[in-house]
Each structure stands twice: as C-alpha cells, then as structure tokens.
XYZ file of C-alpha atoms in Angstrom:
323
model
C -1.956 -26.380 23.918
C 1.267 -25.625 22.072
C 2.127 -27.946 19.209
C 5.667 -28.143 20.602
C 6.567 -30.073 23.710
C 9.261 -28.653 25.942
C 11.819 -31.155 24.633
C 10.854 -30.623 20.974
C 11.150 -26.859 21.199
C 14.500 -26.992 22.991
C 15.845 -29.373 20.354
C 14.584 -27.054 17.581
C 16.033 -23.810 18.985
C 19.358 -25.230 20.223
C 21.200 -24.769 16.864
C 20.030 -21.143 16.728
C 21.204 -20.462 20.286
C 24.552 -22.087 19.511
C 25.021 -20.011 16.327
C 24.057 -16.774 18.082
C 26.343 -17.383 21.061
C 29.222 -18.176 18.728
C 28.599 -14.891 16.888
C 28.580 -12.919 20.143
C 31.705 -14.449 21.647
C 33.884 -16.201 19.082
C 33.524 -14.477 15.697
C 36.141 -11.813 15.018
C 34.775 -8.853 13.089
C 36.751 -6.880 10.455
C 38.305 -3.586 11.502
C 35.846 -1.530 9.442
C 32.654 -3.408 10.304
C 29.619 -1.633 11.772
C 27.157 -3.336 14.134
C 23.916 -1.907 15.447
C 23.619 -2.129 19.245
C 20.121 -3.640 19.085
C 21.685 -6.763 17.626
C 20.952 -9.267 14.894
C 17.905 -11.500 14.637
C 17.954 -15.015 13.241
C 15.088 -16.683 11.345
C 12.065 -17.887 13.284
C 12.263 -21.453 14.544
C 9.644 -23.324 16.578
C 7.498 -20.167 16.764
C 10.333 -18.233 18.387
C 12.591 -15.472 17.074
C 15.922 -14.796 18.783
C 17.806 -11.493 18.644
C 21.423 -11.493 19.789
C 22.355 -8.140 21.306
C 26.061 -7.270 21.680
C 25.472 -4.141 23.755
C 22.220 -2.282 24.330
C 20.945 0.426 26.672
C 23.977 0.130 28.912
C 22.875 -3.358 29.970
C 25.548 -5.338 28.175
C 25.225 -8.522 26.146
C 21.813 -10.147 25.966
C 19.554 -12.427 23.982
C 15.924 -11.436 23.411
C 13.323 -14.039 22.451
C 9.971 -13.187 20.853
C 6.906 -15.376 20.485
C 5.860 -15.180 16.835
C 2.534 -16.993 16.909
C -0.418 -14.630 16.548
C -3.194 -17.193 16.755
C -4.466 -18.328 20.124
C -3.841 -21.861 21.320
C -6.776 -24.303 21.305
C -9.056 -22.108 19.212
C -10.084 -18.429 19.117
C -10.984 -18.322 22.825
C -7.925 -20.206 24.041
C -4.868 -18.743 25.777
C -2.108 -16.975 23.873
C 1.245 -18.618 23.298
C 3.632 -17.154 25.895
C 7.055 -17.915 27.310
C 6.943 -20.253 30.290
C 9.356 -20.357 33.213
C 10.636 -23.751 32.037
C 11.287 -22.455 28.533
C 13.196 -19.429 29.813
C 15.242 -21.702 32.079
C 16.091 -23.953 29.134
C 17.171 -20.985 26.988
C 19.315 -19.514 29.778
C 20.983 -22.852 30.463
C 21.761 -23.395 26.778
C 23.194 -19.881 26.410
C 25.361 -20.347 29.491
C 26.711 -23.556 27.975
C 27.359 -22.180 24.491
C 28.564 -18.738 25.559
C 30.578 -19.744 28.606
C 28.947 -16.925 30.580
C 26.478 -16.713 33.422
C 22.983 -16.224 32.001
C 20.356 -14.352 34.020
C 16.674 -14.242 33.121
C 15.705 -10.547 33.175
C 11.991 -10.930 32.443
C 9.192 -12.934 33.969
C 7.254 -15.805 32.394
C 3.816 -15.407 30.865
C 4.876 -12.770 28.323
C 5.366 -12.789 24.556
C 8.980 -11.637 24.834
C 11.808 -12.360 27.209
C 15.343 -11.173 27.846
C 18.311 -13.217 29.028
C 21.341 -11.169 30.052
C 24.845 -12.596 29.773
C 27.504 -11.672 32.306
C 30.469 -11.684 29.919
C 30.870 -8.884 27.347
C 30.730 -9.744 23.663
C 33.856 -10.245 21.546
C 36.040 -7.130 21.591
C 35.869 -6.756 17.794
C 32.049 -6.874 17.895
C 31.954 -4.240 20.637
C 34.334 -2.117 18.563
C 31.923 -2.416 15.605
C 29.093 -1.178 17.848
C 31.262 1.717 19.073
C 31.999 2.758 15.467
C 28.278 2.713 14.687
C 27.462 4.844 17.736
C 30.196 7.342 16.836
C 28.431 7.813 13.516
C 29.523 8.728 10.043
C 32.744 10.771 10.302
C 31.384 13.204 7.692
C 27.680 13.543 8.528
C 27.724 12.445 12.205
C 24.768 10.092 11.778
C 24.805 6.464 13.053
C 22.755 4.884 10.235
C 23.876 7.502 7.728
C 21.593 7.754 4.722
C 22.685 11.291 3.817
C 22.092 12.213 0.172
C 24.184 14.932 -1.452
C 22.179 17.810 -2.882
C 24.489 18.311 -5.837
C 24.392 14.658 -6.893
C 21.771 12.043 -6.296
C 24.185 9.758 -4.448
C 23.772 8.345 -0.972
C 26.514 8.299 1.663
C 28.097 4.829 1.544
C 29.552 4.796 5.079
C 26.828 2.692 6.684
C 26.110 0.276 3.789
C 29.823 -0.449 3.333
C 30.500 -0.868 7.050
C 27.447 -2.981 7.716
C 28.256 -5.064 4.657
C 31.570 -6.013 6.274
C 29.895 -7.349 9.405
C 30.272 -11.117 9.696
C 26.778 -12.408 10.395
C 25.868 -15.504 12.416
C 25.870 -18.773 10.544
C 22.197 -19.569 10.067
C 21.531 -23.179 11.087
C 19.384 -25.430 8.939
C 15.952 -26.001 10.537
C 15.469 -29.414 12.119
C 11.716 -29.582 11.633
C 9.097 -28.469 9.185
C 7.482 -25.730 11.285
C 4.281 -25.780 9.258
C 3.717 -29.418 10.109
C 4.838 -29.499 13.738
C 7.798 -31.275 15.311
C 6.615 -34.726 16.298
C 6.632 -37.050 13.331
C 6.801 -34.099 10.947
C 8.113 -34.388 7.437
C 11.672 -33.111 7.233
C 12.582 -30.219 4.977
C 14.967 -31.044 2.165
C 18.576 -30.096 2.721
C 19.159 -26.395 1.967
C 21.422 -25.398 -0.909
C 25.089 -24.993 -0.076
C 24.947 -21.213 -0.268
C 21.763 -20.763 1.821
C 23.676 -19.375 4.800
C 25.337 -16.700 2.654
C 22.027 -15.805 1.010
C 20.329 -15.584 4.397
C 23.069 -13.337 5.755
C 22.873 -11.064 2.702
C 19.091 -10.831 3.035
C 19.454 -9.987 6.729
C 21.928 -7.194 5.961
C 19.686 -5.743 3.262
C 16.631 -5.898 5.517
C 18.447 -4.291 8.446
C 19.829 -1.449 6.317
C 16.298 -0.626 5.155
C 14.941 -0.909 8.696
C 17.635 1.445 9.981
C 16.573 4.116 7.484
C 12.931 3.710 8.485
C 13.748 3.844 12.213
C 15.728 7.054 11.711
C 12.785 8.594 9.838
C 10.370 7.399 12.534
C 12.436 9.114 15.237
C 12.269 12.368 13.271
C 8.513 11.994 12.801
C 8.054 11.408 16.550
C 9.954 14.623 17.260
C 7.712 16.561 14.863
C 4.441 15.147 16.207
C 5.494 15.494 19.844
C 5.973 19.244 19.372
C 2.325 19.763 18.454
C 0.644 21.613 21.341
C -2.784 20.001 20.875
C -2.566 16.403 19.758
C -5.594 14.722 18.230
C -6.531 11.078 18.572
C -5.107 10.462 15.107
C -1.792 12.014 16.165
C -1.620 9.809 19.265
C -2.307 6.742 17.151
C 0.435 7.777 14.723
C 2.858 8.182 17.629
C 2.016 4.681 18.835
C 2.740 3.256 15.385
C 6.049 5.126 15.168
C 7.169 4.172 18.684
C 6.624 0.494 17.933
C 8.968 0.810 14.941
C 11.603 2.722 16.956
C 11.412 0.543 20.083
C 11.703 -2.716 18.142
C 13.989 -2.053 15.161
C 14.861 -5.726 14.842
C 11.268 -6.903 14.274
C 9.509 -7.413 10.971
C 6.341 -5.539 9.998
C 4.300 -8.671 10.625
C 5.680 -8.946 14.171
C 5.112 -5.244 14.863
C 1.547 -5.546 13.611
C 0.966 -8.435 16.016
C 2.354 -6.395 18.940
C -0.009 -3.496 18.267
C -3.059 -3.304 20.504
C -5.405 -4.291 19.020
C -3.376 -6.469 16.628
C -3.239 -5.352 12.997
C -2.516 -7.046 9.719
C 0.919 -6.440 8.225
C -0.554 -4.349 5.371
C -2.603 -2.239 7.771
C 0.417 -1.519 9.968
C 2.533 -0.658 6.904
C -0.153 1.763 5.687
C -0.382 3.492 9.071
C 3.395 3.713 9.316
C 3.584 5.313 5.879
C 0.953 7.910 6.813
C 2.748 8.651 10.088
C 6.054 9.178 8.260
C 4.357 11.614 5.875
C 4.762 14.417 8.456
C 8.425 14.672 7.435
C 7.986 13.727 3.774
C 4.488 14.072 2.259
C 5.624 12.070 -0.792
C 5.599 8.933 1.362
C 1.801 8.777 1.290
C 1.954 8.254 -2.456
C 4.594 5.533 -2.358
C 4.031 2.037 -0.972
C 6.217 0.765 1.848
C 8.166 -2.338 0.934
C 8.116 -4.831 3.790
C 11.811 -5.450 3.176
C 12.978 -1.828 3.422
C 10.684 -1.061 6.357
C 12.032 -3.950 8.363
C 9.977 -6.855 7.041
C 11.488 -10.247 6.371
C 9.799 -11.028 3.048
C 8.868 -9.045 -0.019
C 5.202 -8.205 0.293
C 2.434 -7.367 -2.117
C 1.520 -3.782 -1.493
C -0.121 -1.043 -3.433
C -2.093 2.150 -3.088
C -3.718 2.708 0.279
C -7.295 3.668 0.947
C -8.892 3.558 4.393
C -5.863 1.877 5.901
C -5.924 -1.150 3.585
C -3.332 -1.931 0.917
C -4.751 -2.868 -2.458
C -3.368 -6.086 -3.879
C -1.626 -4.679 -6.925
C 1.506 -6.756 -6.547
C 3.707 -3.646 -6.639
C 6.912 -3.551 -4.617
C 8.885 -0.393 -4.093
C 11.747 1.064 -2.114
C 10.930 3.439 0.739
C 11.617 6.900 -0.762
C 14.921 8.335 0.399
C 14.624 11.650 2.159
C 16.723 14.447 0.738
C 18.905 16.491 3.062
C-alpha cells in the first residue's frame, strides 16, 4: 500500500496547489516575459509532481499531476502507484478553492498521470507571455530561439532574456521528509531564506535547456520519419524522441520511467543522444547533461557504450547546433 494516507498526501500537496493556482491567476507577469504553453512544474512532493499549464493544445488552463514513484507498492509483484478517484477529487476541489474556478477532472483514475482543467483562463499577463512565445523570435521566427550567428559564436538572447523575466511560482517549503514518510516523520530543517529564488532560477535554467533539446528532438523526428524503410532501431529512436517532445516538462528520470519497458535515467539519456545524432553527429561524442536535457539534477555521465553511461563524473552542456 502507499506510504501516504489520503489525508497525509492532501496535506502535503496543498501548499504546492496553492502556489501554482496563485501563479496561474494572481501573479502579474512583466511586459517582456515569455512563458511556454506546456507550463511550469514544481518540485516533487508526496510522490507527485504538478505542472501548471496556462494554455495548452487549445484546451485552456489546466493542472497535470504525475506519479513519480517507479517502484511497485508492497514489493516487486505488487501494484503500481496510481492516481485514485479520491485523490483526483481532492486535487480538483483544492484547485477550485485556490483558483476560484470550476475544476473538471479530464482523465480517469488508475493512471500514472492525470489532468484537471480549470474553467477560468489564466491571468491576462501570463496568457500574453504565452502568446509572445508562440509568435516566436521577431528576428529568427523560432519560439525557443537558440539561433547561433555564423559570423560570431553568439547565441540569440531573445528566449533566455524573455524567459528570465518570467515570474515563477513561489516554491513552498515541504511539510514532510519524503524519504521517511509522512506519519511521524522527522521534519526537514527550515530552508534558507533564498531557497525559493534559487529554486526558481534552477527551474528557468532547466527549462531553457529542455526547450533546446525538445526543438532538436522535433527536427530529428522529422528526419527519421522521412526514411522510406524504417528499421527497428529507427522506430525505437522515434519512441525515445517522441517521449521527450510530448512531455517537455518532465525530467530524464521521469521520462525513463514512462518508457516501456522502463529504463534507467542514464540509459534513456544515452538513447536520446544517439537519436539526436541524426541532425548532429557530434552529439554521440558528447554526454547529455541531465540539466540541459530536461533533468532536475546534475547527473554523473560519461562516454556511452552499449547504451550505458560510464561513471566518469563528467558533466557537459548539450552541444549547440549551428545554423
């Protein structure tokens, strides 16, 4: 069974839901800010990760919740941790309270992800930031513009500067030590005063790197999809790339867990790097940093042989693709 009771989990995730709803509806964004339509994810709490979506796929404002536990409950043969109907009801009710909008559950229970749609649109300034992102760089016409000038090794600053202006949600301090469980668990010490700012800066840096990787993955999918006779290896590469494109807000560890069969984070990163090599062969020689590829922590990666990263302790930026 889950190590969280229904009441414990609701108490643990309530500050996150409150912070995310406030960001969607009450935080005014600067005039030059850029926001990605797939939203912003907050740190995992009580084995759940919440992504707050201002406007996505023409379906309006929503909150997406992901189960982050990979291990099965009650041992290796036990059931997987999934979202229950009661849990989805609790999340929807809390969002309706904090956001002042009708919340509708758009996915059924028994899954590892769920979507709650909110009837009211997000704050007008946040929607304007999404519209600016969709319009793209006024010079290069790319949403997550990473254009590099040929005459000078400088990257277009439109997206980093605009995304850097985005006011991020205030990250709440965790109520429980997740590694020990909620009931009777030892409390974490109070975070430093600047932890929220550091968390927001880390989130911006991670999302900028993920955006570059997602853009490259889309290009790689286009290249591989044009091949008239696709091998099994090509189909597997497409699956790896589509996971990255379809879930830009997830970390490498979470993407690896979603793969069927599940992979380790290093194995998924290695396969992603090989799949991206169709547009830039140099990628196969350079390790993928879990931060720039959409991971949430700096990983230990190295050279890759047979799909496994050697533990060399090297970290590196994803190579930028020249125009």
